[in-house]
Amino acid sequence: MTPNRHKDSARPNPSDNDAVLDAVRDCVLAVGVRRTTMTDVARRAGVSRMTLYRRWPDVRSLVGDLMTREWIAVATGNMPEPRPGTGTRPRIVEGLVAGVAAFRAHPLFRKIVDVDPELLLPYVLDRRGASQEALLELLAAALREGHADGSVRAAHPGRQARSVLLVVQSFALSLRTMTDEDDADLTAAAFLAELRTILERTLTP
């Protein structure tokens, strides 16, 4: 859920970008997005403000790149490795459910929801961001594998990926509005089990 932006050919190598994004993450976790400044980021990253401005026009673009890095890491980090004799569908379902749980527990997501929730609204109501586009590519590729091995219901992979992401995104962003941790049947864990059932049923041929 991050903005699409043109790649800057003058950007440094990924390790340099990571050092800056690590600094942004530390700033946002400390004070939130609105109170983070380019000066704060430059100081934490050990670079000049002009170096930052040559690569990113403002704090929001920095936070956008940070969210893309963090959300993709959550998605890829929770996708199980292929197992002999097991179709792709169980991997997709397991990875998505685990990914939702990890996303909701992610310190950056929790900070944004608690302090700067309006940052997420454009990517829920108006447009797709760079992280959503990347997640759709990963999901569509996995669905195609499932089509090929017969474990996933055949459908237009792009439409299917978007539909699945809509379901998963609603659980990731809005789950706490529906849970009641005092009721064992309405806990977050119970809803994640329900998500597993929903995904299994919609993807099973």
XYZ file of C-alpha atoms in Angstrom:
205
model
C 0.000 0.000 0.000
C 2.498 2.479 -1.188
C 2.541 4.989 -4.028
C 3.731 4.128 -7.510
C 6.710 6.294 -8.416
C 9.146 6.310 -11.299
C 12.488 4.739 -10.560
C 15.353 7.205 -10.230
C 18.344 6.028 -12.241
C 20.592 8.085 -9.970
C 19.638 6.152 -6.870
C 22.415 4.348 -4.977
C 22.790 0.632 -4.630
C 20.238 -1.268 -2.533
C 22.453 -1.385 0.572
C 22.626 2.416 0.602
C 18.862 2.603 0.180
C 18.414 0.141 3.042
C 20.501 2.305 5.374
C 18.246 5.278 4.627
C 15.070 3.205 4.916
C 16.312 1.785 8.222
C 16.677 5.377 9.432
C 13.147 6.227 8.258
C 11.800 3.187 10.070
C 13.514 4.222 13.300
C 12.134 7.758 13.006
C 8.583 6.626 12.263
C 8.601 4.095 15.091
C 9.811 6.834 17.439
C 7.510 9.737 16.514
C 5.190 8.727 13.648
C 5.141 9.854 10.020
C 3.842 13.392 10.493
C 6.558 14.282 12.993
C 9.381 12.716 10.989
C 11.471 15.217 9.002
C 14.058 14.839 6.287
C 16.567 16.327 8.736
C 15.801 13.573 11.258
C 16.239 10.883 8.609
C 19.467 12.370 7.262
C 20.933 12.568 10.761
C 20.054 8.961 11.593
C 21.281 7.702 8.214
C 24.506 9.712 8.371
C 23.910 11.496 5.062
C 23.150 15.067 4.061
C 19.634 16.344 3.465
C 20.594 17.174 -0.100
C 21.574 13.546 -0.652
C 18.074 12.525 0.444
C 16.339 15.178 -1.657
C 18.185 13.991 -4.759
C 16.552 10.580 -4.301
C 13.219 11.262 -2.566
C 11.165 14.472 -2.765
C 9.694 14.234 0.741
C 9.151 12.111 3.821
C 6.021 10.464 2.409
C 7.933 9.101 -0.579
C 10.547 7.732 1.815
C 7.846 6.105 3.918
C 6.284 4.719 0.749
C 9.521 2.957 -0.186
C 9.903 1.753 3.399
C 6.403 0.256 3.439
C 7.026 -1.466 0.112
C 10.208 -3.051 1.461
C 8.620 -4.118 4.741
C 5.328 -5.449 3.345
C 7.032 -7.454 0.582
C 9.406 -8.920 3.175
C 6.386 -9.987 5.253
C 4.714 -11.590 2.235
C 7.760 -13.457 0.956
C 8.988 -14.382 4.427
C 5.751 -16.146 5.293
C 5.337 -18.145 2.077
C 6.297 -21.761 2.776
C 8.864 -23.493 0.616
C 7.531 -26.017 -1.931
C 7.152 -29.503 -0.501
C 7.336 -32.682 -2.606
C 3.921 -34.169 -3.238
C 2.081 -31.061 -2.047
C 0.196 -28.794 -4.414
C 0.536 -25.052 -4.552
C -2.825 -24.228 -2.939
C -1.831 -25.209 0.627
C 1.288 -23.050 0.321
C -0.746 -20.072 -0.880
C -3.329 -20.411 1.888
C -0.758 -20.987 4.613
C 1.378 -18.095 3.387
C -1.520 -15.652 3.177
C -2.905 -16.479 6.622
C 0.541 -16.306 8.220
C 1.223 -13.114 6.287
C -1.913 -11.431 7.638
C -0.937 -12.334 11.195
C 2.615 -11.074 10.682
C 1.430 -7.892 8.962
C -0.955 -7.048 11.805
C 1.854 -7.585 14.339
C 4.423 -5.592 12.360
C 5.674 -2.615 14.428
C 5.555 -0.239 11.453
C 1.954 -1.141 10.598
C 0.871 -0.823 14.224
C 2.534 2.578 14.538
C 0.918 3.884 11.356
C -2.527 2.622 12.384
C -2.179 4.151 15.858
C -0.665 7.509 14.856
C -1.073 8.135 11.110
C -3.973 5.947 9.870
C -4.886 8.437 7.126
C -1.690 7.398 5.355
C -3.362 4.095 4.442
C -6.694 5.464 3.225
C -5.716 6.253 -0.402
C -4.642 2.644 -0.919
C -7.905 1.324 0.503
C -10.303 3.715 -1.219
C -8.712 5.276 -4.301
C -5.745 3.527 -5.892
C -3.258 0.686 -5.718
C 0.208 1.368 -4.393
C 3.579 -0.096 -5.290
C 3.452 -2.725 -2.549
C -0.017 -3.835 -3.667
C 1.195 -4.139 -7.261
C 4.161 -6.207 -6.125
C 1.938 -8.424 -3.983
C -0.424 -8.949 -6.910
C 2.489 -10.076 -9.099
C 3.650 -12.559 -6.454
C 0.141 -13.846 -5.892
C -0.693 -14.177 -9.592
C 2.516 -16.141 -10.158
C 1.642 -18.520 -7.315
C -1.919 -18.927 -8.626
C -0.595 -19.801 -12.082
C 1.529 -22.525 -10.476
C -1.598 -23.798 -8.756
C -3.496 -23.797 -12.060
C -0.699 -25.786 -13.648
C -0.582 -28.459 -10.922
C -4.374 -28.598 -10.604
C -4.534 -27.551 -6.949
C -6.087 -24.112 -7.598
C -9.417 -23.431 -9.304
C -8.764 -22.242 -12.861
C -9.631 -18.580 -13.394
C -8.177 -15.426 -14.889
C -5.029 -15.141 -12.726
C -5.052 -11.351 -12.538
C -8.695 -11.148 -11.494
C -8.276 -14.045 -9.094
C -5.206 -12.448 -7.517
C -7.024 -9.127 -7.081
C -10.042 -10.828 -5.549
C -7.907 -12.791 -3.105
C -5.952 -9.670 -2.170
C -9.212 -7.811 -1.489
C -10.195 -10.521 0.988
C -6.774 -10.719 2.609
C -6.414 -6.934 2.763
C -9.745 -6.580 4.580
C -8.614 -9.045 7.237
C -5.241 -7.331 7.580
C -6.609 -3.796 7.877
C -9.990 -4.202 9.557
C -9.802 -7.342 11.679
C -9.625 -5.529 14.991
C -13.001 -3.889 14.314
C -14.618 -7.337 14.364
C -12.787 -9.187 17.123
C -13.794 -9.668 20.738
C -10.911 -11.162 22.669
C -13.234 -11.969 25.587
C -15.180 -14.357 23.365
C -13.187 -17.421 22.318
C -15.190 -17.665 19.096
C -14.429 -14.077 18.076
C -10.710 -13.775 18.790
C -8.177 -12.782 16.159
C -7.023 -16.405 16.018
C -10.585 -17.572 15.365
C -10.965 -15.097 12.511
C -7.647 -16.172 10.991
C -8.957 -19.747 11.034
C -12.059 -18.458 9.230
C -9.818 -16.724 6.684
C -8.088 -20.044 6.069
C -11.470 -21.649 5.354
C -12.516 -18.819 3.026
C -9.295 -19.075 1.021
C -9.414 -22.863 0.843
C -12.968 -22.826 -0.437
C -12.455 -20.076 -3.003
C -9.257 -21.628 -4.396
C -10.198 -25.305 -4.367
C -11.096 -26.572 -7.886
